[in-house]
Every structure is written in structure tokens, then in C-alpha cells.
Amino acid sequence: MFPLMAAIACAALLPGEAVRLRVDDVTFSEGGGSEVLVRSGEGRKVPAPSALVGVLRWWIDRANLKPGDLLFPDEHGGPLSPSVYRKAWKQAREGVLTPDELEAGQRGGVTRLRDSCLDLWLKAGVPAWLVAEWAGVKPSWLALRYPHRFRPGQFEIDWDHLAAVMELPKSPNP
């Protein structure tokens, strides 16, 4: 389950997208530039950080997966059932959270991993339009979901430069 959870957490995939990935949907590139191709919807390419690349390479080798195989198959080679990864997520949460934390609003499904990744990308300064493209959502959705990342006080505005670029052409009549 760890490789699946890592893919969701590091590439901001929806669980349903992650379980449909095939080995050929991951492009490994030396020195960065690795990508995950998400085929659902309009399709999109999502960057794969080096930590995820290492996990996926290890997983493909360990599971003896071949091109065309599902990246996260069930024991029969078919798509992993949501009940399987939900159960693993529940067990993982119970293993690290106290009963009080589980009861006190620390709820959330596997998609919490995706949410954390999107939030981290925004916090790191990745432009919202690019995060939206990688996530397969609209920038306005990000602004509604993560309003704390869009507060005006977080940005330095060069007011002199803004005034200069907004300058109107000189009018011949004063």
C-alpha cells in the first residue's frame, strides 16, 4: 500500500486515478523531470519528485511489473478496490493517531494525502494556474479549497513598478 499512498501524496492524484495508472504512465528521467501521466478526464502530466521516483522504481522491481501492467494491481492483476486502500488508510491512521485525535476532527479519507500535496505546492510558491493544471482542476477551485494560500498580505507588491506599467500614454491635450 505504501507505493500507492506515496503516489497519491507526492503527485496529488485522486485515489481512483492512482489505481488506474499503468507502468508505462510513469516516465523516469535522470536528474529530475520524471512525470506521471494521468489519463482520466482530459489527461495531464504531473511531476514526480525524486522521492516518489525511488519508491516507484523499487515497487516496479519488487512486484515484477512489466510495461502495460497496472502499477497498483490487486492480487489477480486487476484494479485495486477502493475498499482495500480505504481499509489500509484507516489502519495507518489508527496506528499513528491517538483515539482523541481520531475523534476530534482528524477525520478524512485517502484524499487528504492529495490535499496535503496541493497545499504544499501552493505554499512553496508554485503558481496556482500550474498547480491547477497538475491537479486537473480550475484555479478558482484551488482558491476556494485553500483560501489561506491566497491572502493578499502574503505577497510583496512593487507599487512603483505597478504604477509604471499602468501609466497611460501621454495625451497631447493636458
Tab-separated table of C-alpha atoms in Angstrom:
chain	number	residue	atom	x	y	z
A	1	MET	CA	0.000	0.000	0.000
A	2	PHE	CA	2.866	2.398	0.669
A	3	PRO	CA	3.703	2.935	-3.042
A	4	LEU	CA	0.050	3.744	-3.793
A	5	MET	CA	-0.185	6.180	-0.890
A	6	ALA	CA	3.136	7.748	-1.938
A	7	ALA	CA	1.818	8.309	-5.476
A	8	ILE	CA	-1.313	9.999	-4.119
A	9	ALA	CA	0.689	12.108	-1.656
A	10	CYS	CA	3.568	13.126	-3.939
A	11	ALA	CA	1.751	13.626	-7.252
A	12	ALA	CA	-1.590	14.903	-5.892
A	13	LEU	CA	-3.505	12.083	-7.550
A	14	LEU	CA	-7.055	11.152	-6.740
A	15	PRO	CA	-7.165	7.560	-5.452
A	16	GLY	CA	-9.219	6.482	-8.474
A	17	GLU	CA	-6.597	7.959	-10.795
A	18	ALA	CA	-3.737	6.292	-8.939
A	19	VAL	CA	-5.250	2.791	-9.078
A	20	ARG	CA	-5.694	3.102	-12.863
A	21	LEU	CA	-2.041	4.028	-13.515
A	22	ARG	CA	-0.011	1.656	-15.620
A	23	VAL	CA	3.728	1.124	-15.535
A	24	ASP	CA	4.080	2.956	-18.874
A	25	ASP	CA	2.305	6.006	-17.413
A	26	VAL	CA	5.427	6.829	-15.407
A	27	THR	CA	8.314	8.448	-17.262
A	28	PHE	CA	11.595	8.184	-15.401
A	29	SER	CA	14.199	10.798	-16.184
A	30	GLU	CA	17.673	11.009	-14.698
A	31	GLY	CA	18.307	14.230	-12.799
A	32	GLY	CA	14.670	15.309	-12.494
A	33	GLY	CA	11.880	15.743	-14.972
A	34	SER	CA	10.133	12.455	-14.185
A	35	GLU	CA	6.385	12.529	-14.785
A	36	VAL	CA	3.191	10.629	-14.160
A	37	LEU	CA	0.650	10.606	-16.985
A	38	VAL	CA	-2.916	10.730	-15.681
A	39	ARG	CA	-5.284	9.541	-18.410
A	40	SER	CA	-8.629	10.321	-16.757
A	41	GLY	CA	-10.606	13.339	-17.911
A	42	GLU	CA	-8.657	15.436	-20.394
A	43	GLY	CA	-5.424	13.812	-19.270
A	44	ARG	CA	-2.472	15.600	-17.754
A	45	LYS	CA	1.171	15.209	-16.829
A	46	VAL	CA	2.157	15.601	-13.193
A	47	PRO	CA	5.750	15.977	-11.990
A	48	ALA	CA	7.110	13.064	-9.988
A	49	PRO	CA	9.544	14.189	-7.289
A	50	SER	CA	12.685	12.130	-6.726
A	51	ALA	CA	11.277	10.578	-3.528
A	52	LEU	CA	8.316	9.196	-5.496
A	53	VAL	CA	10.560	8.078	-8.361
A	54	GLY	CA	12.621	5.994	-5.936
A	55	VAL	CA	9.528	4.399	-4.420
A	56	LEU	CA	8.002	3.607	-7.833
A	57	ARG	CA	11.217	2.143	-9.241
A	58	TRP	CA	11.542	-0.034	-6.133
A	59	TRP	CA	7.878	-1.083	-6.381
A	60	ILE	CA	8.002	-1.933	-10.100
A	61	ASP	CA	11.091	-4.071	-9.496
A	62	ARG	CA	9.764	-5.731	-6.321
A	63	ALA	CA	6.348	-6.514	-7.826
A	64	ASN	CA	7.981	-7.653	-11.094
A	65	LEU	CA	5.725	-5.353	-13.086
A	66	LYS	CA	6.051	-5.072	-16.854
A	67	PRO	CA	5.047	-2.313	-19.298
A	68	GLY	CA	1.277	-2.347	-19.673
A	69	ASP	CA	0.690	-3.748	-16.181
A	70	LEU	CA	-1.333	-1.805	-13.661
A	71	LEU	CA	1.054	-0.040	-11.314
A	72	PHE	CA	-1.017	-0.958	-8.244
A	73	PRO	CA	-2.875	-4.182	-9.086
A	74	ASP	CA	-4.894	-6.371	-6.762
A	75	GLU	CA	-3.789	-9.967	-6.210
A	76	HIS	CA	-5.393	-11.005	-9.531
A	77	GLY	CA	-3.798	-8.228	-11.591
A	78	GLY	CA	-6.969	-6.141	-11.764
A	79	PRO	CA	-7.637	-2.661	-10.425
A	80	LEU	CA	-7.285	-2.271	-6.676
A	81	SER	CA	-10.665	-1.938	-4.973
A	82	PRO	CA	-11.413	1.281	-3.061
A	83	SER	CA	-12.346	-0.815	-0.025
A	84	VAL	CA	-8.792	-2.216	0.068
A	85	TYR	CA	-6.974	1.122	0.090
A	86	ARG	CA	-9.571	2.710	2.383
A	87	LYS	CA	-9.040	-0.092	4.900
A	88	ALA	CA	-5.254	0.345	4.693
A	89	TRP	CA	-5.653	4.114	5.172
A	90	LYS	CA	-7.889	3.574	8.205
A	91	GLN	CA	-5.375	1.152	9.735
A	92	ALA	CA	-2.487	3.545	9.097
A	93	ARG	CA	-4.356	6.420	10.749
A	94	GLU	CA	-5.260	4.261	13.735
A	95	GLY	CA	-1.604	3.295	14.007
A	96	VAL	CA	-0.330	6.871	14.329
A	97	LEU	CA	-3.195	8.959	15.729
A	98	THR	CA	-4.459	8.820	19.275
A	99	PRO	CA	-8.120	7.935	19.859
A	100	ASP	CA	-8.710	11.589	20.798
A	101	GLU	CA	-7.194	12.778	17.511
A	102	LEU	CA	-9.307	10.301	15.576
A	103	GLU	CA	-12.430	11.621	17.306
A	104	ALA	CA	-11.526	15.326	17.300
A	105	GLY	CA	-11.925	16.192	13.657
A	106	GLN	CA	-8.871	14.367	12.381
A	107	ARG	CA	-11.143	12.527	10.001
A	108	GLY	CA	-10.540	12.276	6.339
A	109	GLY	CA	-10.094	9.788	3.616
A	110	VAL	CA	-7.160	8.951	1.429
A	111	THR	CA	-7.747	12.181	-0.496
A	112	ARG	CA	-6.216	14.015	2.479
A	113	LEU	CA	-2.872	12.956	1.011
A	114	ARG	CA	-3.715	14.733	-2.262
A	115	ASP	CA	-4.924	17.799	-0.354
A	116	SER	CA	-1.637	17.975	1.530
A	117	CYS	CA	0.350	17.840	-1.698
A	118	LEU	CA	-1.690	20.605	-3.329
A	119	ASP	CA	-1.315	22.753	-0.225
A	120	LEU	CA	2.455	22.175	-0.162
A	121	TRP	CA	2.808	23.111	-3.830
A	122	LEU	CA	0.931	26.362	-3.223
A	123	LYS	CA	2.916	27.071	-0.061
A	124	ALA	CA	6.160	26.508	-1.990
A	125	GLY	CA	5.156	29.226	-4.441
A	126	VAL	CA	4.182	27.119	-7.441
A	127	PRO	CA	1.813	29.346	-9.451
A	128	ALA	CA	-1.844	28.488	-8.849
A	129	TRP	CA	-2.514	28.023	-12.566
A	130	LEU	CA	0.237	25.366	-12.720
A	131	VAL	CA	-0.936	23.583	-9.564
A	132	ALA	CA	-4.436	23.576	-11.074
A	133	GLU	CA	-3.112	22.111	-14.322
A	134	TRP	CA	-1.222	19.368	-12.488
A	135	ALA	CA	-4.264	18.573	-10.320
A	136	GLY	CA	-6.781	18.666	-13.159
A	137	VAL	CA	-8.849	21.415	-11.523
A	138	LYS	CA	-9.526	25.101	-12.090
A	139	PRO	CA	-7.511	27.763	-10.253
A	140	SER	CA	-10.769	29.065	-8.765
A	141	TRP	CA	-11.296	25.647	-7.143
A	142	LEU	CA	-7.872	25.953	-5.506
A	143	ALA	CA	-8.730	29.427	-4.199
A	144	LEU	CA	-11.947	28.114	-2.640
A	145	ARG	CA	-10.321	24.986	-1.218
A	146	TYR	CA	-7.127	26.636	0.068
A	147	PRO	CA	-8.069	30.274	0.782
A	148	HIS	CA	-5.232	30.577	3.310
A	149	ARG	CA	-2.787	30.346	0.374
A	150	PHE	CA	-4.333	33.345	-1.406
A	151	ARG	CA	-4.205	36.078	1.221
A	152	PRO	CA	-3.059	39.445	-0.159
A	153	GLY	CA	-0.683	40.062	2.759
A	154	GLN	CA	1.444	37.102	1.689
A	155	PHE	CA	2.793	38.860	-1.381
A	156	GLU	CA	5.141	41.788	-1.852
A	157	ILE	CA	3.750	44.222	-4.377
A	158	ASP	CA	6.139	46.614	-6.091
A	159	TRP	CA	3.756	49.560	-6.225
A	160	ASP	CA	6.186	51.784	-8.161
A	161	HIS	CA	6.600	49.155	-10.869
A	162	LEU	CA	2.848	48.563	-10.981
A	163	ALA	CA	2.225	52.313	-11.386
A	164	ALA	CA	4.807	52.463	-14.182
A	165	VAL	CA	3.248	49.620	-16.178
A	166	MET	CA	-0.254	51.056	-15.658
A	167	GLU	CA	0.804	54.506	-16.904
A	168	LEU	CA	-1.461	55.873	-19.620
A	169	PRO	CA	0.089	57.269	-22.792
A	170	LYS	CA	0.811	60.978	-22.681
A	171	SER	CA	-2.129	62.913	-24.038
A	172	PRO	CA	-1.396	65.758	-26.461
A	173	ASN	CA	-4.086	67.787	-24.645
A	174	PRO	CA	-3.329	68.432	-20.953
